[in-house]
Tab-separated table of N, CA and C in Angstrom:
chain	number	residue	atom	x	y	z
A	6	MET	N	-3.192	-2.194	26.400
A	6	MET	CA	-4.131	-1.179	25.287
A	6	MET	C	-3.125	-1.011	24.063
A	7	ASN	N	-3.788	-1.123	22.967
A	7	ASN	CA	-2.934	-1.167	22.028
A	7	ASN	C	-2.543	0.404	21.628
A	8	GLU	N	-1.392	0.855	20.588
A	8	GLU	CA	-1.082	2.323	20.229
A	8	GLU	C	-2.141	2.505	19.267
A	9	ILE	N	-2.138	4.035	19.272
A	9	ILE	CA	-3.318	4.344	18.158
A	9	ILE	C	-2.316	4.294	16.637
A	10	LEU	N	-2.990	3.415	15.933
A	10	LEU	CA	-2.431	3.143	14.723
A	10	LEU	C	-2.105	4.490	13.590
A	11	LYS	N	-0.945	4.712	13.161
A	11	LYS	CA	-0.242	5.538	12.582
A	11	LYS	C	-0.614	5.265	11.030
A	12	THR	N	-0.684	4.346	10.686
A	12	THR	CA	-0.934	4.212	9.273
A	12	THR	C	-2.562	4.430	8.528
A	13	GLU	N	-2.698	4.881	7.829
A	13	GLU	CA	-4.246	5.058	7.341
A	13	GLU	C	-4.202	4.862	5.829
A	14	TYR	N	-5.081	4.390	5.072
A	14	TYR	CA	-5.285	4.030	4.034
A	14	TYR	C	-6.502	4.301	3.574
A	15	PHE	N	-6.913	4.818	2.246
A	15	PHE	CA	-7.986	5.122	1.831
A	15	PHE	C	-7.980	4.198	0.670
A	16	LEU	N	-9.026	2.782	0.787
A	16	LEU	CA	-9.256	2.173	-0.270
A	16	LEU	C	-9.753	2.459	-1.299
A	17	SER	N	-9.455	3.037	-2.610
A	17	SER	CA	-10.341	3.308	-3.648
A	17	SER	C	-11.231	2.334	-4.219
A	18	PRO	N	-12.226	2.473	-5.021
A	18	PRO	CA	-12.891	1.783	-5.600
A	18	PRO	C	-11.907	0.769	-6.988
A	19	GLY	N	-12.220	-0.567	-6.833
A	19	GLY	CA	-11.343	-1.245	-7.747
A	19	GLY	C	-10.389	-1.814	-7.407
A	20	TYR	N	-9.821	-1.665	-5.806
A	20	TYR	CA	-8.646	-1.919	-5.138
A	20	TYR	C	-8.814	-2.910	-4.327
A	21	MET	N	-7.665	-3.697	-4.096
A	21	MET	CA	-7.434	-4.790	-2.824
A	21	MET	C	-6.387	-4.424	-2.094
A	22	ILE	N	-6.435	-4.655	-0.645
A	22	ILE	CA	-4.900	-4.446	0.069
A	22	ILE	C	-5.209	-5.521	1.163
A	23	PHE	N	-3.895	-6.130	1.280
A	23	PHE	CA	-3.533	-7.163	2.236
A	23	PHE	C	-2.511	-6.459	2.989
A	24	PRO	N	-2.688	-5.830	4.292
A	24	PRO	CA	-1.484	-4.896	4.579
A	24	PRO	C	-0.939	-5.821	5.675
A	25	ARG	N	0.560	-5.883	5.705
A	25	ARG	CA	1.512	-6.913	6.416
A	25	ARG	C	1.636	-6.126	7.655
A	26	GLU	N	1.378	-4.518	7.893
A	26	GLU	CA	1.226	-3.901	9.209
A	26	GLU	C	-0.058	-3.760	9.666
A	27	PRO	N	-0.459	-3.418	10.819
A	27	PRO	CA	-1.562	-2.723	11.298
A	27	PRO	C	-2.176	-1.494	10.649
A	28	MET	N	-3.408	-1.171	10.017
A	28	MET	CA	-3.304	0.068	9.526
A	28	MET	C	-5.057	0.245	9.892
A	29	VAL	N	-5.304	1.596	9.683
A	29	VAL	CA	-7.031	2.106	9.703
A	29	VAL	C	-7.168	1.985	8.101
A	30	ILE	N	-8.002	1.459	7.361
A	30	ILE	CA	-8.560	1.313	6.049
A	30	ILE	C	-9.815	2.454	5.958
A	31	TYR	N	-9.757	3.377	5.449
A	31	TYR	CA	-11.241	3.850	4.879
A	31	TYR	C	-11.639	3.508	3.636
A	32	MET	N	-13.045	3.502	3.407
A	32	MET	CA	-13.673	3.296	2.163
A	32	MET	C	-15.008	4.124	2.155
A	33	VAL	N	-15.649	4.688	0.875
A	33	VAL	CA	-16.818	5.094	0.754
A	33	VAL	C	-17.486	4.116	-0.077
A	34	LEU	N	-18.519	3.665	0.097
A	34	LEU	CA	-19.467	2.810	-0.769
A	34	LEU	C	-20.940	3.014	-1.147
A	35	GLY	N	-21.195	3.209	-2.524
A	35	GLY	CA	-22.427	3.089	-2.840
A	35	GLY	C	-23.077	1.777	-3.210
A	36	SER	N	-23.065	1.821	-4.455
A	36	SER	CA	-23.232	0.495	-5.190
A	36	SER	C	-22.195	-0.543	-4.705
A	37	CYS	N	-21.140	0.229	-4.847
A	37	CYS	CA	-20.234	-1.034	-4.461
A	37	CYS	C	-20.054	-1.840	-3.269
A	38	VAL	N	-19.367	-2.647	-3.399
A	38	VAL	CA	-19.226	-3.550	-2.104
A	38	VAL	C	-17.664	-3.682	-1.446
A	39	ALA	N	-17.437	-3.774	-0.449
A	39	ALA	CA	-16.535	-4.046	0.187
A	39	ALA	C	-16.575	-5.524	0.843
A	40	VAL	N	-15.578	-6.260	0.690
A	40	VAL	CA	-15.350	-7.391	1.452
A	40	VAL	C	-14.065	-7.433	2.445
A	41	ILE	N	-14.325	-7.640	3.643
A	41	ILE	CA	-13.075	-7.806	4.422
A	41	ILE	C	-13.278	-9.280	4.887
A	42	LEU	N	-11.856	-9.996	4.766
A	42	LEU	CA	-11.543	-11.343	5.351
A	42	LEU	C	-10.551	-11.130	6.410
A	43	TYR	N	-10.680	-11.798	7.592
A	43	TYR	CA	-10.138	-11.655	8.689
A	43	TYR	C	-9.562	-13.033	8.995
A	44	ASP	N	-8.255	-13.582	9.188
A	44	ASP	CA	-7.680	-14.945	9.759
A	44	ASP	C	-7.739	-14.748	11.208
A	45	ARG	N	-8.697	-15.399	11.926
A	45	ARG	CA	-8.829	-15.282	13.521
A	45	ARG	C	-7.650	-16.131	14.179
A	46	GLU	N	-7.028	-16.956	13.404
A	46	GLU	CA	-5.929	-17.566	14.202
A	46	GLU	C	-4.374	-17.064	14.180
A	47	VAL	N	-4.291	-16.036	13.122
A	47	VAL	CA	-3.041	-15.360	13.226
A	47	VAL	C	-3.209	-13.778	12.956
A	48	LYS	N	-4.524	-13.391	13.011
A	48	LYS	CA	-5.234	-11.981	13.267
A	48	LYS	C	-4.364	-10.874	12.030
A	49	LYS	N	-4.704	-11.515	10.753
A	49	LYS	CA	-4.274	-10.720	9.661
A	49	LYS	C	-5.646	-10.242	8.816
A	50	SER	N	-5.861	-9.308	8.237
A	50	SER	CA	-6.829	-9.406	7.391
A	50	SER	C	-6.593	-8.498	6.069
A	51	ALA	N	-7.455	-8.396	5.044
A	51	ALA	CA	-7.457	-8.037	3.788
A	51	ALA	C	-8.756	-7.385	3.569
A	52	CYS	N	-8.864	-6.509	2.408
A	52	CYS	CA	-10.179	-6.202	2.080
A	52	CYS	C	-10.008	-5.799	0.421
A	53	CYS	N	-11.248	-5.967	-0.170
A	53	CYS	CA	-11.423	-5.548	-1.612
A	53	CYS	C	-12.581	-4.275	-1.598
A	54	HIS	N	-12.755	-3.706	-2.543
A	54	HIS	CA	-13.840	-2.447	-2.803
A	54	HIS	C	-13.792	-2.474	-4.488
A	55	TYR	N	-15.280	-3.363	-4.944
A	55	TYR	CA	-15.477	-3.755	-5.999
A	55	TYR	C	-16.657	-3.037	-6.563
A	56	ILE	N	-16.549	-2.472	-7.715
A	56	ILE	CA	-17.914	-1.731	-8.514
A	56	ILE	C	-18.494	-2.556	-9.102
A	57	LEU	N	-18.624	-3.556	-10.031
A	57	LEU	CA	-19.386	-4.405	-10.890
A	57	LEU	C	-19.506	-6.087	-10.417
A	58	PRO	N	-20.348	-6.782	-10.446
A	58	PRO	CA	-20.370	-8.113	-9.940
A	58	PRO	C	-19.481	-9.070	-10.664
A	59	ARG	N	-19.729	-8.922	-12.089
A	59	ARG	CA	-19.024	-10.042	-12.892
A	59	ARG	C	-18.184	-9.424	-13.876
A	60	MET	N	-17.023	-9.863	-14.450
A	60	MET	CA	-16.345	-9.701	-15.280
A	60	MET	C	-16.885	-9.872	-16.795
A	61	PRO	N	-17.262	-9.104	-17.747
A	61	PRO	CA	-17.718	-9.255	-19.201
A	61	PRO	C	-16.672	-10.195	-19.913
A	62	GLU	N	-17.096	-10.641	-21.067
A	62	GLU	CA	-16.417	-11.620	-21.857
A	62	GLU	C	-15.213	-11.168	-22.476
A	63	ASP	N	-14.076	-11.295	-22.733
A	63	ASP	CA	-13.116	-10.662	-23.606
A	63	ASP	C	-12.812	-9.596	-22.542
A	64	THR	N	-12.392	-9.611	-21.258
A	64	THR	CA	-12.054	-8.628	-20.580
A	64	THR	C	-10.913	-9.166	-19.493
A	65	SER	N	-9.725	-8.618	-19.181
A	65	SER	CA	-8.801	-8.905	-18.523
A	65	SER	C	-9.330	-8.730	-17.265
A	66	PRO	N	-8.795	-9.766	-16.258
A	66	PRO	CA	-9.114	-9.992	-14.934
A	66	PRO	C	-8.919	-8.839	-14.235
A	67	MET	N	-9.732	-7.973	-13.513
A	67	MET	CA	-9.281	-6.771	-12.579
A	67	MET	C	-10.342	-6.839	-11.160
A	68	PRO	N	-9.791	-6.395	-10.105
A	68	PRO	CA	-10.451	-6.262	-9.071
A	68	PRO	C	-11.558	-5.456	-8.941
A	69	ILE	N	-11.886	-4.854	-10.330
A	69	ILE	CA	-13.248	-3.690	-10.146
A	69	ILE	C	-14.158	-4.619	-10.198
A	70	TYR	N	-14.130	-6.066	-10.700
A	70	TYR	CA	-15.201	-7.189	-10.681
A	70	TYR	C	-15.023	-8.093	-9.394
A	71	GLY	N	-16.320	-8.154	-8.972
A	71	GLY	CA	-16.571	-9.006	-7.432
A	71	GLY	C	-16.017	-10.337	-7.700
A	72	THR	N	-16.204	-10.786	-8.944
A	72	THR	CA	-15.550	-12.454	-9.000
A	72	THR	C	-14.124	-12.492	-8.687
A	73	VAL	N	-13.568	-11.547	-9.287
A	73	VAL	CA	-12.204	-11.546	-9.389
A	73	VAL	C	-11.602	-11.147	-8.032
A	74	ALA	N	-12.223	-9.848	-7.404
A	74	ALA	CA	-11.736	-9.493	-5.951
A	74	ALA	C	-11.804	-10.328	-4.845
A	75	VAL	N	-13.265	-10.906	-4.838
A	75	VAL	CA	-13.527	-11.791	-3.578
A	75	VAL	C	-12.737	-13.109	-3.830
A	76	LEU	N	-12.293	-13.894	-4.959
A	76	LEU	CA	-11.649	-14.744	-5.299
A	76	LEU	C	-10.250	-14.752	-5.219
A	77	GLY	N	-9.557	-13.312	-5.369
A	77	GLY	CA	-8.386	-13.046	-5.304
A	77	GLY	C	-8.177	-12.769	-3.700
A	78	LEU	N	-8.910	-12.255	-3.141
A	78	LEU	CA	-8.723	-12.072	-1.571
A	78	LEU	C	-8.523	-13.382	-0.846
A	79	ILE	N	-9.278	-14.469	-1.428
A	79	ILE	CA	-9.223	-15.766	-0.505
A	79	ILE	C	-8.009	-16.380	-1.040
A	80	ARG	N	-7.607	-16.291	-2.488
A	80	ARG	CA	-6.413	-16.708	-2.826
A	80	ARG	C	-4.864	-16.019	-2.082
A	81	LEU	N	-4.992	-14.750	-1.761
A	81	LEU	CA	-4.219	-14.383	-1.141
A	81	LEU	C	-3.868	-15.109	0.544
A	82	PHE	N	-4.807	-15.094	0.888
A	82	PHE	CA	-4.767	-15.772	2.325
A	82	PHE	C	-4.174	-17.281	2.227
A	83	LEU	N	-4.902	-17.886	1.373
A	83	LEU	CA	-4.522	-19.386	1.067
A	83	LEU	C	-3.080	-19.319	0.527
A	84	GLU	N	-2.605	-18.746	-0.381
A	84	GLU	CA	-1.214	-18.692	-0.579
A	84	GLU	C	-0.479	-18.369	0.796
A	85	ASP	N	-0.761	-17.621	1.420
A	85	ASP	CA	0.111	-17.192	2.657
A	85	ASP	C	-0.148	-18.169	3.652
A	86	GLY	N	-0.492	-19.159	3.590
A	86	GLY	CA	-0.986	-20.432	4.519
A	86	GLY	C	-2.003	-20.611	5.397
A	87	THR	N	-2.966	-19.649	4.826
A	87	THR	CA	-4.038	-19.433	6.042
A	87	THR	C	-5.024	-20.742	5.679
A	88	LEU	N	-5.392	-21.468	6.661
A	88	LEU	CA	-6.526	-22.502	6.560
A	88	LEU	C	-8.108	-21.739	6.359
A	89	ILE	N	-8.551	-22.373	5.443
A	89	ILE	CA	-9.982	-21.411	5.125
A	89	ILE	C	-11.015	-21.623	6.054
A	90	GLU	N	-10.992	-22.520	7.238
A	90	GLU	CA	-11.857	-22.511	8.195
A	90	GLU	C	-11.257	-21.555	9.602
A	91	ASN	N	-10.159	-20.943	9.313
A	91	ASN	CA	-9.795	-19.702	9.887
A	91	ASN	C	-10.473	-18.420	9.346
A	92	LEU	N	-11.040	-18.196	8.163
A	92	LEU	CA	-11.099	-17.150	7.759
A	92	LEU	C	-12.488	-16.559	8.167
A	93	GLU	N	-13.187	-15.467	8.153
A	93	GLU	CA	-13.972	-14.779	8.541
A	93	GLU	C	-14.460	-13.750	7.879
A	94	ALA	N	-15.727	-13.350	7.314
A	94	ALA	CA	-15.741	-12.089	6.220
A	94	ALA	C	-16.762	-11.059	6.713
A	95	GLN	N	-16.589	-10.005	6.407
A	95	GLN	CA	-17.486	-9.008	6.569
A	95	GLN	C	-17.937	-8.314	5.390
A	96	VAL	N	-19.300	-8.247	5.100
A	96	VAL	CA	-19.914	-7.915	3.750
A	96	VAL	C	-20.562	-6.320	3.829
A	97	ILE	N	-19.957	-5.299	3.285
A	97	ILE	CA	-20.553	-3.942	3.452
A	97	ILE	C	-20.657	-3.631	2.235
A	98	GLY	N	-22.106	-2.507	1.904
A	98	GLY	CA	-22.181	-1.739	0.784
A	98	GLY	C	-23.314	-2.332	0.047
A	99	GLY	N	-23.341	-2.275	-1.380
A	99	GLY	CA	-24.561	-2.772	-2.256
A	99	GLY	C	-25.764	-1.802	-2.279
A	100	SER	N	-25.613	-0.316	-2.246
A	100	SER	CA	-26.956	0.256	-1.946
A	100	SER	C	-27.525	0.225	-3.265
A	101	ASP	N	-28.757	0.574	-3.176
A	101	ASP	CA	-29.624	0.516	-4.588
A	101	ASP	C	-29.382	1.954	-5.340
A	102	LEU	N	-29.332	1.550	-6.502
A	102	LEU	CA	-29.699	2.977	-7.190
A	102	LEU	C	-30.874	3.275	-8.112
A	103	PRO	N	-31.501	3.956	-7.948
A	103	PRO	CA	-32.599	4.251	-8.544
A	103	PRO	C	-32.866	3.641	-10.031
A	104	GLY	N	-33.705	2.788	-10.322
A	104	GLY	CA	-33.710	2.101	-11.695
A	104	GLY	C	-32.614	0.749	-11.782
A	105	ARG	N	-31.638	0.752	-11.094
A	105	ARG	CA	-30.753	-0.377	-11.111
A	105	ARG	C	-30.493	-0.939	-10.002
A	106	SER	N	-29.945	-2.325	-10.593
A	106	SER	CA	-29.965	-3.441	-9.752
A	106	SER	C	-28.247	-3.834	-9.096
A	107	VAL	N	-27.471	-2.983	-9.658
A	107	VAL	CA	-25.942	-3.430	-9.595
A	107	VAL	C	-25.554	-3.609	-8.491
A	108	GLY	N	-26.279	-2.875	-7.415
A	108	GLY	CA	-26.009	-2.699	-5.708
A	108	GLY	C	-26.387	-4.333	-5.191
A	109	ARG	N	-27.399	-4.718	-5.538
A	109	ARG	CA	-27.980	-6.259	-5.158
A	109	ARG	C	-26.947	-7.012	-5.778
A	110	GLU	N	-26.935	-6.871	-6.691
A	110	GLU	CA	-26.022	-8.203	-7.633
A	110	GLU	C	-24.427	-7.954	-6.984
A	111	ASN	N	-24.029	-7.090	-6.831
A	111	ASN	CA	-22.798	-6.853	-6.015
A	111	ASN	C	-22.895	-7.685	-4.831
A	112	VAL	N	-23.786	-7.729	-4.036
A	112	VAL	CA	-23.741	-8.146	-2.824
A	112	VAL	C	-24.201	-9.554	-2.910
A	113	GLU	N	-25.006	-10.071	-3.927
A	113	GLU	CA	-25.166	-11.331	-4.339
A	113	GLU	C	-23.713	-12.240	-4.678
A	114	ILE	N	-23.205	-11.514	-5.510
A	114	ILE	CA	-21.850	-12.317	-5.964
A	114	ILE	C	-20.870	-12.515	-4.648
A	115	ALA	N	-21.038	-11.787	-3.618
A	115	ALA	CA	-19.870	-11.851	-2.540
A	115	ALA	C	-20.703	-12.974	-1.664
A	116	MET	N	-21.640	-12.973	-1.362
A	116	MET	CA	-22.284	-14.060	-0.725
A	116	MET	C	-22.374	-15.290	-1.279
A	117	LYS	N	-22.590	-15.397	-2.655
A	117	LYS	CA	-22.456	-16.793	-3.382
A	117	LYS	C	-21.090	-17.382	-3.220
A	118	ILE	N	-20.055	-16.572	-3.731
A	118	ILE	CA	-18.448	-16.773	-3.585
A	118	ILE	C	-18.047	-17.170	-1.997
A	119	LEU	N	-18.518	-16.391	-1.171
A	119	LEU	CA	-17.964	-16.936	0.331
A	119	LEU	C	-18.825	-17.998	0.804
A	120	ALA	N	-19.929	-18.233	0.423
A	120	ALA	CA	-20.832	-19.511	0.861
A	120	ALA	C	-19.900	-20.769	0.011
A	121	LYS	N	-19.714	-20.639	-1.122
A	121	LYS	CA	-19.302	-21.583	-1.984
A	121	LYS	C	-17.833	-21.988	-1.322
A	122	LYS	N	-17.107	-20.996	-0.966
A	122	LYS	CA	-16.017	-21.232	-0.339
A	122	LYS	C	-15.601	-21.803	0.922
A	123	ASP	N	-16.905	-21.864	1.652
A	123	ASP	CA	-17.210	-21.794	3.100
A	123	ASP	C	-16.477	-21.177	3.939
A	124	VAL	N	-16.492	-19.814	3.665
A	124	VAL	CA	-16.066	-18.471	4.611
A	124	VAL	C	-17.160	-18.240	5.101
A	125	HIS	N	-17.347	-18.260	6.354
A	125	HIS	CA	-18.158	-17.571	7.341
A	125	HIS	C	-18.399	-16.120	7.558
A	126	ILE	N	-19.375	-15.705	7.253
A	126	ILE	CA	-19.701	-14.348	7.191
A	126	ILE	C	-20.025	-13.790	8.729
A	127	THR	N	-19.352	-13.193	9.327
A	127	THR	CA	-19.832	-12.899	10.767
A	127	THR	C	-20.339	-11.357	10.961
A	128	SER	N	-20.732	-10.756	9.944
A	128	SER	CA	-21.489	-9.710	10.029
A	128	SER	C	-21.718	-9.166	8.671
A	129	SER	N	-23.021	-8.063	8.051
A	129	SER	CA	-23.021	-7.767	6.840
A	129	SER	C	-23.491	-6.215	7.254
A	130	ASP	N	-23.561	-5.380	6.524
A	130	ASP	CA	-24.488	-4.387	6.270
A	130	ASP	C	-24.746	-3.908	4.734
A	131	VAL	N	-25.533	-4.262	4.124
A	131	VAL	CA	-25.667	-4.195	2.809
A	131	VAL	C	-27.124	-3.968	2.587
A	132	GLY	N	-27.089	-3.429	0.933
A	132	GLY	CA	-28.793	-2.803	0.558
A	132	GLY	C	-28.949	-1.382	1.173
A	133	GLY	N	-30.519	-1.041	1.021
A	133	GLY	CA	-31.019	0.160	1.303
A	133	GLY	C	-30.359	1.073	0.411
A	134	GLU	N	-31.100	2.494	0.700
A	134	GLU	CA	-30.812	3.604	-0.392
A	134	GLU	C	-29.783	4.356	0.160
A	135	LYS	N	-28.922	4.028	1.306
A	135	LYS	CA	-28.131	5.267	1.591
A	135	LYS	C	-26.587	4.677	1.217
A	136	GLY	N	-25.622	5.390	1.243
A	136	GLY	CA	-24.214	5.238	0.980
A	136	GLY	C	-23.553	4.918	2.278
A	137	ARG	N	-22.192	4.527	2.288
A	137	ARG	CA	-21.768	3.913	3.544
A	137	ARG	C	-20.240	4.399	3.760
A	138	LYS	N	-19.812	4.862	4.898
A	138	LYS	CA	-18.582	5.287	4.880
A	138	LYS	C	-17.940	4.464	6.062
A	139	VAL	N	-16.916	3.961	5.503
A	139	VAL	CA	-16.423	2.819	6.265
A	139	VAL	C	-14.863	2.757	6.812
A	140	ILE	N	-14.762	2.755	8.471
A	140	ILE	CA	-13.485	2.766	8.838
A	140	ILE	C	-13.315	1.203	9.247
A	141	TYR	N	-12.049	0.678	9.044
A	141	TYR	CA	-11.519	-0.638	9.652
A	141	TYR	C	-10.422	-0.293	10.225
A	142	ASN	N	-10.161	-1.154	11.417
A	142	ASN	CA	-8.912	-1.642	11.987
A	142	ASN	C	-8.403	-2.883	11.570
A	143	SER	N	-7.309	-2.874	11.127
A	143	SER	CA	-7.019	-4.140	10.486
A	143	SER	C	-6.575	-5.050	11.600
A	144	GLU	N	-5.978	-4.423	12.546
A	144	GLU	CA	-5.364	-5.023	13.938
A	144	GLU	C	-6.367	-5.811	14.825
A	145	SER	N	-7.575	-4.997	15.138
A	145	SER	CA	-8.459	-5.315	16.127
A	145	SER	C	-9.495	-6.096	15.487
A	146	ASN	N	-9.465	-5.567	13.994
A	146	ASN	CA	-10.840	-6.109	13.202
A	146	ASN	C	-12.188	-5.670	13.841
A	147	HIS	N	-12.024	-4.328	14.192
A	147	HIS	CA	-13.157	-3.655	14.377
A	147	HIS	C	-13.494	-2.815	13.036
A	148	LEU	N	-14.997	-2.787	12.931
A	148	LEU	CA	-15.369	-1.942	11.688
A	148	LEU	C	-16.596	-1.003	12.065
A	149	ALA	N	-16.542	0.249	11.480
A	149	ALA	CA	-17.546	1.365	12.107
A	149	ALA	C	-18.026	1.580	10.516
A	150	VAL	N	-19.292	1.609	10.538
A	150	VAL	CA	-19.913	1.783	9.137
A	150	VAL	C	-20.901	2.903	9.601
A	151	ILE	N	-20.769	4.050	8.645
A	151	ILE	CA	-21.796	5.207	9.151
A	151	ILE	C	-22.358	5.430	7.508
A	152	LYS	N	-23.396	5.336	8.128
A	152	LYS	CA	-24.510	5.383	6.860
A	152	LYS	C	-24.722	7.000	6.500
A	153	VAL	N	-24.844	7.619	4.989
A	153	VAL	CA	-24.869	8.831	4.639
A	153	VAL	C	-25.922	8.895	3.678
A	154	GLU	N	-26.724	9.992	3.677
A	154	GLU	CA	-27.945	10.149	2.780
A	154	GLU	C	-27.368	10.215	1.159
A	155	LYS	N	-26.420	10.992	1.184
A	155	LYS	CA	-25.791	11.305	-0.015
A	155	LYS	C	-24.307	11.229	0.055
A	156	ILE	N	-23.457	10.605	-1.018
A	156	ILE	CA	-21.787	10.643	-1.010
A	156	ILE	C	-21.695	11.998	-1.474
A	157	ARG	N	-21.110	12.645	-0.505
A	157	ARG	CA	-20.469	13.965	-0.955
A	157	ARG	C	-18.675	13.718	-1.346
A	158	ALA	N	-17.970	14.781	-2.006
A	158	ALA	CA	-16.691	14.980	-1.949
A	158	ALA	C	-16.046	15.053	-0.519
A	159	GLU	N	-16.668	15.428	0.627
A	159	GLU	CA	-15.804	15.464	1.820
A	159	GLU	C	-15.828	13.950	2.370
A	160	ASP	N	-16.909	13.143	1.976
A	160	ASP	CA	-17.071	11.716	2.528
A	160	ASP	C	-16.186	10.992	2.044
A	161	TRP	N	-15.144	11.359	0.787
A	161	TRP	CA	-14.389	10.324	0.075
A	161	TRP	C	-13.033	10.868	0.967
A	162	TYR	N	-12.604	11.900	1.251
A	162	TYR	CA	-11.528	12.178	2.414
A	162	TYR	C	-12.061	12.683	3.773
A	163	PRO	N	-12.240	12.065	4.474
A	163	PRO	CA	-12.856	12.347	5.742
A	163	PRO	C	-11.902	13.282	6.717
A	164	ASP	N	-10.617	13.095	6.666
A	164	ASP	CA	-9.738	14.105	7.306
A	164	ASP	C	-9.364	15.329	6.730
A	165	GLU	N	-9.424	15.693	5.182
A	165	GLU	CA	-9.167	16.529	4.705
A	165	GLU	C	-9.685	17.839	5.338
A	166	GLY	N	-8.935	19.045	5.534
A	166	GLY	CA	-9.479	20.182	6.197
A	166	GLY	C	-9.277	20.224	7.759
A	167	ASN	N	-9.127	18.991	8.322
A	167	ASN	CA	-9.415	18.951	9.584
A	167	ASN	C	-8.005	18.708	10.619
A	168	THR	N	-7.181	19.319	9.890
A	168	THR	CA	-5.911	19.674	10.616
A	168	THR	C	-5.571	20.948	11.393
């Protein structure tokens, strides 16, 4: 049995992480999408948490955009020596906001890029009207998704006040 992981990290919207040591990664998603990539051969992972699907014209590339974040994750693995056929993906988030389609568009961009790059999607929990609290163990590749009716301040920091 593995030791309990002591390193925890809250992945904010617009950021990516490619941990070199095992950790538990937390995220809170509404219309945002998280993509987790896992190299099943060498057992390492990375994830991104993006806000918008595409980068507007005349904008610097930043991982707040799905096109930048998802392609950036894949590039990190390939530059680190991963073979594309060893990658698998999990896609989470993309809730619908009243009168807006950004959640659906965020999901579509992830699915489209992953399919184009031949990255197999092993699981997805996307769409709907509820937000999600995500807990991901980068060592075991275990993912827990907790659906929430409303995203509250305490959802962003699940351990605050529990000491």
